[in-house]
Tab-separated table of C-alpha atoms and ligand atoms in Angstrom:
chain	number	residue	atom	x	y	z
A	1168	MET	CA	119.519	107.544	100.536
A	1169	ASP	CA	118.351	103.976	99.956
A	1170	HIS	CA	114.684	103.933	100.984
A	1171	ALA	CA	113.666	100.619	99.423
A	1172	PRO	CA	111.783	98.065	101.577
A	1173	SER	CA	114.033	96.254	104.038
A	1174	GLY	CA	116.665	94.111	102.420
A	1175	THR	CA	116.163	95.477	98.902
A	1176	GLN	CA	117.918	98.088	96.772
A	1177	SER	CA	116.245	101.059	95.098
A	1178	ARG	CA	115.070	99.957	91.655
A	1179	PRO	CA	114.916	102.706	89.020
A	1180	MET	CA	112.824	102.060	85.903
A	1181	ALA	CA	111.658	103.822	82.739
A	1182	SER	CA	108.343	103.709	80.950
A	1183	ARG	CA	108.332	104.297	77.211
A	1184	ARG	CA	105.428	105.110	74.913
A	1185	ALA	CA	103.431	101.921	74.279
A	1186	PRO	CA	104.311	100.606	70.809
A	1187	GLY	CA	100.654	99.773	70.094
A	1188	PRO	CA	97.267	99.437	71.822
A	1189	LEU	CA	97.132	97.723	75.224
A	1190	SER	CA	94.951	94.666	75.228
A	1191	GLY	CA	94.107	91.662	77.310
A	1192	ARG	CA	92.374	90.336	80.395
A	1193	ILE	CA	94.363	90.557	83.599
A	1194	ALA	CA	93.464	89.916	87.220
A	1195	VAL	CA	94.791	92.347	89.818
A	1196	PRO	CA	95.816	91.231	93.329
A	1197	GLY	CA	93.412	91.166	96.275
A	1198	ASP	CA	92.084	94.280	97.954
A	1199	LYS	CA	94.584	95.702	100.425
A	1200	SER	CA	92.029	97.085	102.896
A	1201	ILE	CA	90.050	93.845	103.016
A	1202	SER	CA	93.217	91.730	103.243
A	1203	HIS	CA	94.501	93.542	106.364
A	1204	ARG	CA	91.109	93.247	107.988
A	1205	ALA	CA	90.649	89.565	107.141
A	1206	LEU	CA	93.918	88.707	108.921
A	1207	MET	CA	93.090	90.886	111.923
A	1208	PHE	CA	89.542	89.577	112.324
A	1209	GLY	CA	90.777	86.020	111.811
A	1210	ALA	CA	93.244	86.539	114.677
A	1211	LEU	CA	90.474	87.916	116.927
A	1212	ALA	CA	87.976	85.150	116.158
A	1213	VAL	CA	87.570	81.730	117.681
A	1214	GLY	CA	88.301	78.935	115.205
A	1215	GLU	CA	89.969	78.813	111.818
A	1216	THR	CA	89.396	81.540	109.236
A	1217	ARG	CA	90.273	80.699	105.636
A	1218	ILE	CA	91.117	83.563	103.304
A	1219	ALA	CA	91.135	83.183	99.523
A	1220	GLY	CA	92.693	85.832	97.291
A	1221	LEU	CA	94.647	87.576	100.060
A	1222	LEU	CA	96.972	90.285	98.768
A	1223	THR	CA	100.525	89.123	99.369
A	1224	GLY	CA	101.989	92.631	99.096
A	1225	GLU	CA	104.530	93.809	101.661
A	1226	ASP	CA	101.952	95.830	103.625
A	1227	VAL	CA	99.685	92.854	104.232
A	1228	LEU	CA	102.605	90.550	105.009
A	1229	ARG	CA	103.465	92.991	107.824
A	1230	THR	CA	99.979	92.522	109.241
A	1231	ALA	CA	100.328	88.730	108.949
A	1232	ALA	CA	103.647	88.874	110.840
A	1233	ALA	CA	102.174	91.145	113.528
A	1234	MET	CA	99.206	88.851	114.122
A	1235	ARG	CA	101.618	85.915	114.463
A	1236	ALA	CA	103.730	87.912	116.903
A	1237	LEU	CA	100.539	88.502	118.925
A	1238	GLY	CA	99.839	84.782	119.225
A	1239	ALA	CA	97.625	83.885	116.258
A	1240	GLU	CA	98.626	81.081	113.916
A	1241	VAL	CA	98.804	82.411	110.357
A	1242	ILE	CA	99.688	79.963	107.589
A	1243	GLN	CA	99.755	80.145	103.805
A	1244	ASP	CA	98.947	76.828	102.140
A	1245	PRO	CA	100.860	75.844	98.998
A	1246	ASP	CA	97.671	76.484	96.937
A	1247	GLY	CA	97.630	80.118	98.101
A	1248	LEU	CA	94.816	79.831	100.670
A	1249	TRP	CA	95.610	81.518	104.004
A	1250	ARG	CA	94.485	80.021	107.295
A	1251	VAL	CA	94.325	81.934	110.577
A	1252	ALA	CA	93.740	80.202	113.908
A	1253	GLY	CA	92.430	83.023	116.093
A	1254	ARG	CA	92.828	83.728	119.824
A	1255	GLY	CA	89.399	85.228	120.455
A	1256	VAL	CA	88.504	88.828	121.331
A	1257	GLY	CA	90.870	89.927	124.111
A	1258	GLY	CA	93.027	86.836	123.645
A	1259	LEU	CA	96.104	88.238	121.897
A	1260	THR	CA	99.356	87.858	123.819
A	1261	GLU	CA	102.341	90.118	124.411
A	1262	PRO	CA	104.779	90.206	121.480
A	1263	THR	CA	108.405	89.477	122.347
A	1264	ASP	CA	109.768	92.038	119.914
A	1265	ILE	CA	108.944	95.326	118.191
A	1266	LEU	CA	106.070	95.195	115.676
A	1267	ASP	CA	107.381	96.659	112.410
A	1268	MET	CA	104.513	97.751	110.168
A	1269	GLY	CA	106.797	98.703	107.260
A	1270	ASN	CA	105.149	101.219	104.889
A	1271	SER	CA	101.554	100.529	105.982
A	1272	GLY	CA	99.461	103.205	107.687
A	1273	THR	CA	96.425	100.919	107.647
A	1274	ALA	CA	98.276	98.122	109.438
A	1275	ALA	CA	99.702	100.506	112.043
A	1276	ARG	CA	96.533	102.425	112.817
A	1277	LEU	CA	94.138	99.472	112.888
A	1278	LEU	CA	96.533	97.545	115.072
A	1279	CYS	CA	96.704	100.471	117.518
A	1280	GLY	CA	92.960	100.026	117.932
A	1281	ILE	CA	93.265	96.308	118.651
A	1282	LEU	CA	96.173	96.787	121.055
A	1283	ALA	CA	94.449	99.597	122.978
A	1284	SER	CA	91.979	97.140	124.505
A	1285	HIS	CA	94.362	94.228	125.089
A	1286	PRO	CA	96.124	94.376	128.486
A	1287	ILE	CA	99.571	93.858	126.968
A	1288	PHE	CA	102.658	95.963	126.275
A	1289	SER	CA	103.892	96.457	122.734
A	1290	VAL	CA	106.129	98.704	120.691
A	1291	MET	CA	105.375	99.592	117.082
A	1292	THR	CA	107.497	101.125	114.371
A	1293	GLY	CA	107.601	101.468	110.587
A	1294	ASP	CA	109.794	102.566	107.693
A	1295	ASP	CA	111.006	106.133	106.982
A	1296	SER	CA	107.675	107.002	105.342
A	1297	LEU	CA	105.428	105.572	108.079
A	1298	ARG	CA	107.532	107.170	110.817
A	1299	ARG	CA	106.618	110.554	109.326
A	1300	ARG	CA	102.857	109.938	109.270
A	1301	PRO	CA	100.455	111.281	111.922
A	1302	MET	CA	99.458	108.795	114.599
A	1303	ARG	CA	97.896	111.362	116.945
A	1304	ARG	CA	94.655	110.854	115.038
A	1305	VAL	CA	94.385	107.382	116.595
A	1306	ILE	CA	96.346	107.968	119.821
A	1307	ASP	CA	93.983	110.734	120.966
A	1308	PRO	CA	90.698	108.824	120.758
A	1309	LEU	CA	92.220	105.519	121.869
A	1310	THR	CA	93.684	107.065	125.030
A	1311	ALA	CA	90.105	107.474	126.274
A	1312	THR	CA	89.806	103.653	126.453
A	1313	GLY	CA	92.308	103.755	129.327
A	1314	ALA	CA	95.235	102.641	127.123
A	1315	ARG	CA	98.526	104.506	127.434
A	1316	PHE	CA	100.615	105.563	124.455
A	1317	ALA	CA	104.122	107.002	124.459
A	1318	SER	CA	105.290	108.305	121.116
A	1319	ARG	CA	107.967	110.421	119.543
A	1320	ASP	CA	107.369	114.144	119.559
A	1321	GLY	CA	104.365	115.052	117.410
A	1322	GLY	CA	102.702	111.650	117.795
A	1323	LEU	CA	105.081	109.833	115.483
A	1324	LEU	CA	106.181	106.205	115.482
A	1325	PRO	CA	107.833	104.419	117.215
A	1326	LEU	CA	105.039	104.094	119.740
A	1327	ALA	CA	104.922	102.194	123.026
A	1328	ILE	CA	101.439	100.964	123.873
A	1329	GLU	CA	100.130	99.713	127.183
A	1330	GLY	CA	96.678	98.361	126.472
A	1331	ALA	CA	93.805	98.966	128.901
A	1332	PRO	CA	93.032	96.002	131.212
A	1333	ASP	CA	89.348	96.954	131.310
A	1334	ALA	CA	88.810	99.209	128.291
A	1335	HIS	CA	86.127	101.888	128.295
A	1336	SER	CA	83.974	101.980	125.205
A	1337	LEU	CA	84.252	105.149	123.158
A	1338	ASP	CA	81.835	107.676	121.760
A	1339	TYR	CA	83.812	109.461	119.062
A	1340	ARG	CA	83.176	111.816	116.183
A	1341	VAL	CA	85.952	111.281	113.642
A	1342	PRO	CA	87.291	114.777	112.831
A	1343	VAL	CA	88.864	113.845	109.465
A	1344	PRO	CA	87.301	111.550	106.872
A	1345	SER	CA	89.386	108.458	107.658
A	1346	ALA	CA	88.372	104.817	107.534
A	1347	GLN	CA	91.574	104.029	109.392
A	1348	VAL	CA	90.628	106.173	112.392
A	1349	LYS	CA	87.032	104.892	112.360
A	1350	SER	CA	88.300	101.315	112.214
A	1351	ALA	CA	90.821	101.811	115.022
A	1352	VAL	CA	88.050	103.030	117.327
A	1353	LEU	CA	85.730	100.153	116.348
A	1354	LEU	CA	88.466	97.549	116.801
A	1355	ALA	CA	89.235	98.925	120.280
A	1356	GLY	CA	85.512	98.690	120.981
A	1357	LEU	CA	85.524	94.951	120.342
A	1358	ASN	CA	87.134	94.285	123.712
A	1359	ALA	CA	85.476	97.150	125.589
A	1360	ARG	CA	82.379	96.849	127.729
A	1361	GLY	CA	79.202	98.413	126.419
A	1362	THR	CA	78.529	100.007	123.093
A	1363	THR	CA	81.076	101.918	121.039
A	1364	ARG	CA	79.646	104.757	118.977
A	1365	VAL	CA	81.537	106.300	116.082
A	1366	GLU	CA	80.206	109.174	114.038
A	1367	GLU	CA	81.740	110.037	110.704
A	1368	PRO	CA	80.665	113.299	109.070
A	1369	GLU	CA	81.476	111.877	105.630
A	1370	ALA	CA	81.077	108.204	104.750
A	1371	THR	CA	84.377	106.350	104.301
A	1372	ARG	CA	85.009	102.767	103.167
A	1373	ASP	CA	82.942	100.416	105.346
A	1374	HIS	CA	84.933	97.189	105.076
A	1375	THR	CA	85.400	97.086	108.864
A	1376	GLU	CA	81.667	97.307	109.522
A	1377	ASN	CA	80.962	94.651	106.854
A	1378	MET	CA	83.578	92.310	108.219
A	1379	LEU	CA	82.501	92.798	111.836
A	1380	ARG	CA	79.058	91.535	110.812
A	1381	HIS	CA	80.549	88.716	108.759
A	1382	PHE	CA	82.388	87.490	111.884
A	1383	GLY	CA	79.240	87.677	114.021
A	1384	ALA	CA	79.431	91.061	115.800
A	1385	THR	CA	76.366	93.267	116.181
A	1386	VAL	CA	76.813	96.523	114.285
A	1387	GLU	CA	74.128	99.087	113.547
A	1388	VAL	CA	74.566	101.968	111.152
A	1389	GLU	CA	72.374	105.072	111.288
A	1390	ILE	CA	72.456	107.646	108.516
A	1391	VAL	CA	71.747	111.198	109.684
A	1392	GLY	CA	72.094	113.689	106.838
A	1393	ASN	CA	75.603	113.133	105.439
A	1394	SER	CA	76.830	111.506	108.660
A	1395	ARG	CA	77.049	107.827	109.440
A	1396	ILE	CA	76.760	106.758	113.054
A	1397	ILE	CA	78.026	103.270	113.846
A	1398	HIS	CA	77.145	101.364	116.996
A	1399	LEU	CA	79.144	98.282	117.943
A	1400	HIS	CA	78.176	96.042	120.859
A	1401	GLY	CA	81.361	95.232	122.784
A	1402	GLN	CA	82.861	91.875	123.741
A	1403	PRO	CA	81.099	89.689	121.196
A	1404	GLU	CA	82.382	86.225	120.493
A	1405	LEU	CA	83.725	86.548	116.971
A	1406	ARG	CA	83.333	83.325	115.033
A	1407	ALA	CA	85.861	82.358	112.375
A	1408	ALA	CA	84.446	83.045	108.911
A	1409	ASP	CA	85.796	82.387	105.444
A	1410	VAL	CA	86.702	85.442	103.377
A	1411	THR	CA	87.112	85.767	99.613
A	1412	VAL	CA	89.063	88.922	98.899
A	1413	PRO	CA	87.968	90.732	95.715
A	1414	GLY	CA	90.455	92.338	93.308
A	1415	ASP	CA	91.561	95.755	94.531
A	1416	PRO	CA	89.783	98.603	92.679
A	1417	SER	CA	92.671	100.892	93.657
A	1418	SER	CA	95.084	98.558	91.841
A	1419	ALA	CA	92.733	97.976	88.877
A	1420	ALA	CA	92.776	101.747	88.383
A	1421	PHE	CA	96.298	101.661	86.905
A	1422	PRO	CA	95.820	99.259	83.956
A	1423	LEU	CA	92.340	100.679	83.338
A	1424	VAL	CA	93.543	104.283	83.066
A	1425	ALA	CA	96.462	103.114	80.906
A	1426	ALA	CA	93.938	101.452	78.572
A	1427	LEU	CA	91.823	104.616	78.407
A	1428	LEU	CA	94.847	106.719	77.498
A	1429	VAL	CA	96.497	104.529	74.853
A	1430	PRO	CA	94.381	104.810	71.669
A	1431	GLY	CA	92.799	101.610	70.389
A	1432	SER	CA	93.269	99.711	73.671
A	1433	SER	CA	90.820	97.319	75.295
A	1434	VAL	CA	91.462	95.829	78.732
A	1435	THR	CA	89.345	93.689	81.046
A	1436	VAL	CA	90.040	93.341	84.760
A	1437	PRO	CA	87.889	90.561	86.266
A	1438	SER	CA	86.536	90.298	89.833
A	1439	VAL	CA	87.175	93.828	91.017
A	1440	GLY	CA	85.624	94.991	94.305
A	1441	LEU	CA	82.866	97.539	93.632
A	1442	ASN	CA	81.966	98.678	97.130
A	1443	PRO	CA	80.194	102.022	96.464
A	1444	LEU	CA	82.492	103.722	98.970
A	1445	ARG	CA	85.469	102.824	96.758
A	1446	THR	CA	84.255	103.566	93.237
A	1447	GLY	CA	84.599	107.364	92.968
A	1448	LEU	CA	87.303	107.021	90.314
A	1449	PHE	CA	85.104	104.999	87.952
A	1450	LEU	CA	82.308	107.556	88.290
A	1451	THR	CA	84.782	110.378	87.585
A	1452	LEU	CA	86.212	108.606	84.539
A	1453	GLU	CA	82.667	108.238	83.204
A	1454	GLU	CA	82.172	111.973	83.653
A	1455	MET	CA	85.362	112.421	81.589
A	1456	GLY	CA	83.774	110.483	78.741
A	1457	ALA	CA	85.018	106.957	79.445
A	1458	ALA	CA	82.731	103.983	79.068
A	1459	VAL	CA	83.494	101.771	82.065
A	1460	ALA	CA	81.509	98.604	81.383
A	1461	ILE	CA	80.786	96.272	84.272
A	1462	ALA	CA	79.965	92.653	83.489
A	1463	ASN	CA	79.096	89.739	85.712
A	1464	ARG	CA	78.084	91.791	88.757
A	1465	ARG	CA	77.779	89.637	91.857
A	1466	LEU	CA	78.229	89.579	95.641
A	1467	GLU	CA	81.269	87.780	97.055
A	1468	GLY	CA	81.718	87.564	100.831
A	1469	GLY	CA	79.299	90.452	101.330
A	1470	GLU	CA	81.110	92.812	98.917
A	1471	PRO	CA	79.877	93.692	95.391
A	1472	VAL	CA	82.232	92.513	92.636
A	1473	GLY	CA	82.285	92.766	88.843
A	1474	ASP	CA	84.474	92.530	85.733
A	1475	LEU	CA	85.566	95.944	84.424
A	1476	ILE	CA	86.106	96.571	80.715
A	1477	VAL	CA	87.448	99.803	79.224
A	1478	SER	CA	88.654	100.928	75.800
A	1479	GLY	CA	90.873	103.771	74.651
A	1480	THR	CA	88.841	106.999	74.803
A	1481	ALA	CA	89.522	110.687	74.240
A	1482	LEU	CA	88.920	112.039	77.744
A	1483	ARG	CA	87.760	115.539	78.673
A	1484	ALA	CA	88.428	117.567	81.802
A	1485	VAL	CA	86.252	117.322	84.891
A	1486	ASP	CA	85.633	119.180	88.156
A	1487	VAL	CA	85.811	116.663	91.004
A	1488	PRO	CA	83.840	117.780	94.081
A	1489	PRO	CA	85.462	117.544	97.532
A	1490	GLU	CA	82.760	115.264	98.911
A	1491	ARG	CA	83.844	112.559	96.479
A	1492	ALA	CA	87.337	112.358	97.975
A	1493	PRO	CA	86.694	109.598	100.554
A	1494	THR	CA	85.422	107.276	97.809
A	1495	MET	CA	88.588	107.654	95.720
A	1496	ILE	CA	91.191	108.917	98.155
A	1497	ASP	CA	93.925	106.601	96.832
A	1498	GLU	CA	93.098	107.254	93.174
A	1499	TYR	CA	94.026	110.930	92.769
A	1500	PRO	CA	97.559	110.320	91.454
A	1501	ILE	CA	96.256	108.116	88.629
A	1502	LEU	CA	93.281	110.427	88.029
A	1503	ALA	CA	95.791	113.269	87.654
A	1504	VAL	CA	97.545	111.205	84.960
A	1505	ALA	CA	94.193	110.678	83.190
A	1506	ALA	CA	93.560	114.440	83.458
A	1507	ALA	CA	96.985	115.141	81.938
A	1508	GLY	CA	95.992	113.103	78.877
A	1509	ALA	CA	92.531	114.717	78.644
A	1510	THR	CA	91.547	117.948	76.924
A	1511	GLY	CA	90.785	120.924	79.158
A	1512	THR	CA	91.555	121.832	82.749
A	1513	THR	CA	90.642	119.414	85.524
A	1514	ARG	CA	90.195	120.584	89.093
A	1515	MET	CA	90.236	118.079	91.955
A	1516	ARG	CA	88.932	119.701	95.111
A	1517	GLY	CA	89.489	119.118	98.801
A	1518	LEU	CA	92.616	116.928	98.784
A	1519	LYS	CA	93.987	117.841	102.220
A	1520	GLU	CA	94.231	114.204	103.301
A	1521	LEU	CA	96.582	113.462	100.396
A	1522	ARG	CA	99.296	115.341	102.255
A	1523	VAL	CA	99.513	112.611	104.922
A	1524	LYS	CA	99.599	109.491	102.770
A	1525	GLU	CA	102.702	107.351	102.062
A	1526	SER	CA	104.180	110.641	100.808
A	1527	ASP	CA	102.816	114.167	100.575
A	1528	ARG	CA	100.868	112.874	97.605
A	1529	LEU	CA	99.495	116.235	96.606
A	1530	SER	CA	103.000	117.623	96.018
A	1531	ALA	CA	104.377	114.344	94.677
A	1532	THR	CA	101.555	114.064	92.117
A	1533	ALA	CA	101.976	117.665	90.986
A	1534	ALA	CA	105.739	117.116	90.671
A	1535	LEU	CA	105.328	113.886	88.687
A	1536	LEU	CA	103.328	115.769	86.075
A	1537	SER	CA	105.340	118.972	85.975
A	1538	VAL	CA	108.723	117.261	85.497
A	1539	ASN	CA	107.142	115.620	82.466
A	1540	GLY	CA	105.983	118.870	80.892
A	1541	VAL	CA	102.363	118.959	82.099
A	1542	LYS	CA	101.169	122.272	83.539
A	1543	VAL	CA	99.802	121.802	87.035
A	1544	GLU	CA	98.991	123.952	90.063
A	1545	ILE	CA	98.107	123.439	93.699
A	1546	GLU	CA	95.633	126.017	95.026
A	1547	GLY	CA	94.900	125.506	98.706
A	1548	ASP	CA	93.861	121.846	98.863
A	1549	ASP	CA	92.933	121.640	95.173
A	1550	LEU	CA	94.978	120.114	92.380
A	1551	ILE	CA	94.582	121.668	88.935
A	1552	VAL	CA	95.845	119.819	85.887
A	1553	HIS	CA	95.975	121.421	82.446
A	1554	GLY	CA	95.255	118.585	80.039
A	1555	THR	CA	97.433	118.086	76.974
A	1556	GLY	CA	94.939	116.206	74.839
A	1557	GLY	CA	97.469	113.366	74.780
A	1558	ALA	CA	100.634	115.251	73.794
A	1559	ILE	CA	102.681	114.648	76.936
A	1560	PRO	CA	106.350	115.620	76.526
A	1561	GLY	CA	107.715	113.211	79.195
A	1562	GLY	CA	111.460	112.959	79.634
A	1563	GLY	CA	111.320	113.684	83.376
A	1564	ARG	CA	112.634	111.728	86.329
A	1565	VAL	CA	109.925	111.165	88.943
A	1566	GLU	CA	110.750	110.965	92.624
A	1567	THR	CA	108.423	108.469	94.244
A	1568	HIS	CA	109.158	109.355	97.908
A	1569	MET	CA	108.581	105.728	98.993
A	1570	ASP	CA	105.047	105.916	97.544
A	1571	HIS	CA	103.809	102.946	95.511
A	1572	ARG	CA	100.935	104.842	93.899
A	1573	VAL	CA	103.187	107.670	92.722
A	1574	ALA	CA	105.499	105.079	91.139
A	1575	MET	CA	102.681	103.261	89.299
A	1576	SER	CA	101.069	106.527	88.151
A	1577	ALA	CA	104.377	107.702	86.675
A	1578	LEU	CA	104.820	104.425	84.797
A	1579	VAL	CA	101.312	104.772	83.330
A	1580	LEU	CA	102.079	108.351	82.249
A	1581	GLY	CA	105.107	107.029	80.351
A	1582	CYS	CA	102.798	104.824	78.228
A	1583	ILE	CA	101.606	107.943	76.347
A	1584	ALA	CA	104.573	110.311	76.712
A	1585	THR	CA	106.738	111.341	73.750
A	1586	ASN	CA	109.953	110.790	75.745
A	1587	PRO	CA	110.483	108.071	78.363
A	1588	VAL	CA	109.360	108.760	81.918
A	1589	SER	CA	111.948	107.668	84.512
A	1590	VAL	CA	111.098	106.633	88.049
A	1591	ASP	CA	113.728	106.688	90.813
A	1592	ASP	CA	112.518	103.597	92.677
A	1593	VAL	CA	109.773	101.113	91.838
A	1594	SER	CA	110.481	98.762	94.752
A	1595	PHE	CA	107.579	100.134	96.842
A	1596	ILE	CA	105.085	98.938	94.235
A	1597	ASP	CA	105.353	95.580	95.996
A	1598	THR	CA	103.578	97.024	99.050
A	1599	SER	CA	100.231	96.897	97.222
A	1600	PHE	CA	100.636	95.486	93.709
A	1601	PRO	CA	103.218	92.721	93.386
A	1602	GLY	CA	103.517	91.770	89.715
A	1603	PHE	CA	102.488	95.226	88.425
A	1604	VAL	CA	105.362	95.547	85.978
A	1605	SER	CA	104.953	92.119	84.368
A	1606	LEU	CA	101.201	92.536	84.238
A	1607	MET	CA	101.484	95.864	82.426
A	1608	ALA	CA	104.047	94.323	80.084
A	1609	ALA	CA	101.578	91.507	79.327
A	1610	LEU	CA	99.098	94.168	78.178
A	1611	GLY	CA	101.702	95.671	75.842
A	1612	ALA	CA	103.233	98.469	77.946
A	1613	ALA	CA	106.946	99.166	77.484
A	1614	LEU	CA	108.350	99.264	81.001
A	1615	GLY	CA	112.006	98.492	81.423
A	1616	ALA	CA	115.579	99.527	81.936
A	1617	ALA	CA	116.157	102.893	83.538
A	1618	ILE	CA	117.640	105.701	81.482
A	1619	ALA	CA	121.323	106.108	82.406
A	1620	ASP	CA	122.032	109.430	84.167
A	1621	ALA	CA	123.542	111.976	81.794
B	1791	S3P	C1	92.370	102.626	104.133
B	1791	S3P	C2	91.876	103.881	104.289
B	1791	S3P	C3	92.399	105.066	103.590
B	1791	S3P	C4	93.292	104.695	102.411
B	1791	S3P	C5	94.226	103.566	102.722
B	1791	S3P	C6	93.470	102.334	103.181
B	1791	S3P	C7	91.801	101.525	104.916
B	1791	S3P	O1	93.136	105.839	104.512
B	1791	S3P	O2	94.038	105.822	101.988
B	1791	S3P	O3	94.999	103.218	101.585
B	1791	S3P	O4	92.055	100.352	104.598
B	1791	S3P	O5	91.061	101.807	105.870
B	1791	S3P	P1	92.395	106.903	105.473
B	1791	S3P	O6	91.302	106.193	106.091
B	1791	S3P	O7	93.374	107.383	106.489
B	1791	S3P	O8	91.978	107.996	104.534
């Protein structure tokens, strides 16, 4: 079946052992989470929001198109700056067609929150991957605003949404560690009367809270033990605010791990977002023996940013505790690749949420390693990788299951494998990291023509 993003063909590719060390300084595209939010907040604010460094990956372009369909003006200037003329909180208008969120769970779930408290009718769908992902986790809490949702069996997209004309504010304890669910509830709370309260038992990325403040909303965060309790005062007037999007740490992870694995390498990725709720991978790599140097630390648009520098290092196995998962939830596939190149057995604990990502990422990550000769097991929700100390046989064909991060992880594995690693379809990489292949090639990686089927 051809699963590639609309209008494109599946693109197979192979990654061969790097002919020499990887080296150079390369900027990665803007943070995906912050990019979605900047467009959404811009559309909900009064005035013109200017966004520098927006990720122009497929996922974010879906959000841009949805905000346009809901009445905001969203323009990209020739110099790359994006400008959003917002409609104000509660001011979005009924779309004349179905909102297609493509491959993006973040776009779909956050938008459900916004639409729940707008008195308009809309229908939302997505690609084959997104139509398999659970939406009940947002439908259930958002129904308590007074909004009505009709979905496919099991809470799957397509969804029809009738937003509440006079939304009730919510008091909700998020049952799974999910920034998407937290954000959906907070976004619904923007156009609800009174105060919305969201409790998360484990802290997840707080870009929504940061951006709410940046646009002028009143948000208070209480820390009680491990829980965070967020209070948002409803119906504020959001004021347009300029946003500078930092480089995406989840994208930077791929060239940085490649540089750690290929002996003699040295790679710098400038201006990477270093929000502490996103940096679990860098901490874990340090525990594996990597020196992740951070230069030029600074704050940009309320988010910490720095330049990351790593060099080829012999890595050792690590035991990653479950409570770290929310701070590196998107980084397990590439961490598994690092673990495959390390010495010793790495255990990554508590990865239940990986089963409901763009693919069942727990299985897809295990399969990507095992078809390339790395011993791996799944025990309950834990992933166990038996490191090879760098001697990765390769030669396997990885199925990406419409998952950009599985595709990029497989291509990085190929950089140190004895035989080429083939990937069935790299087209989904464009959802989060347009330019990945040429950027890796600029560092010295050998990514190219697929191996012909025998
Ligand atoms: C995201 C939250 C995470 C992450 C996703 C982006 C966000 O999902 O996997 O890539 O921008 O809020 P969950 O919150 O569902 O874990």
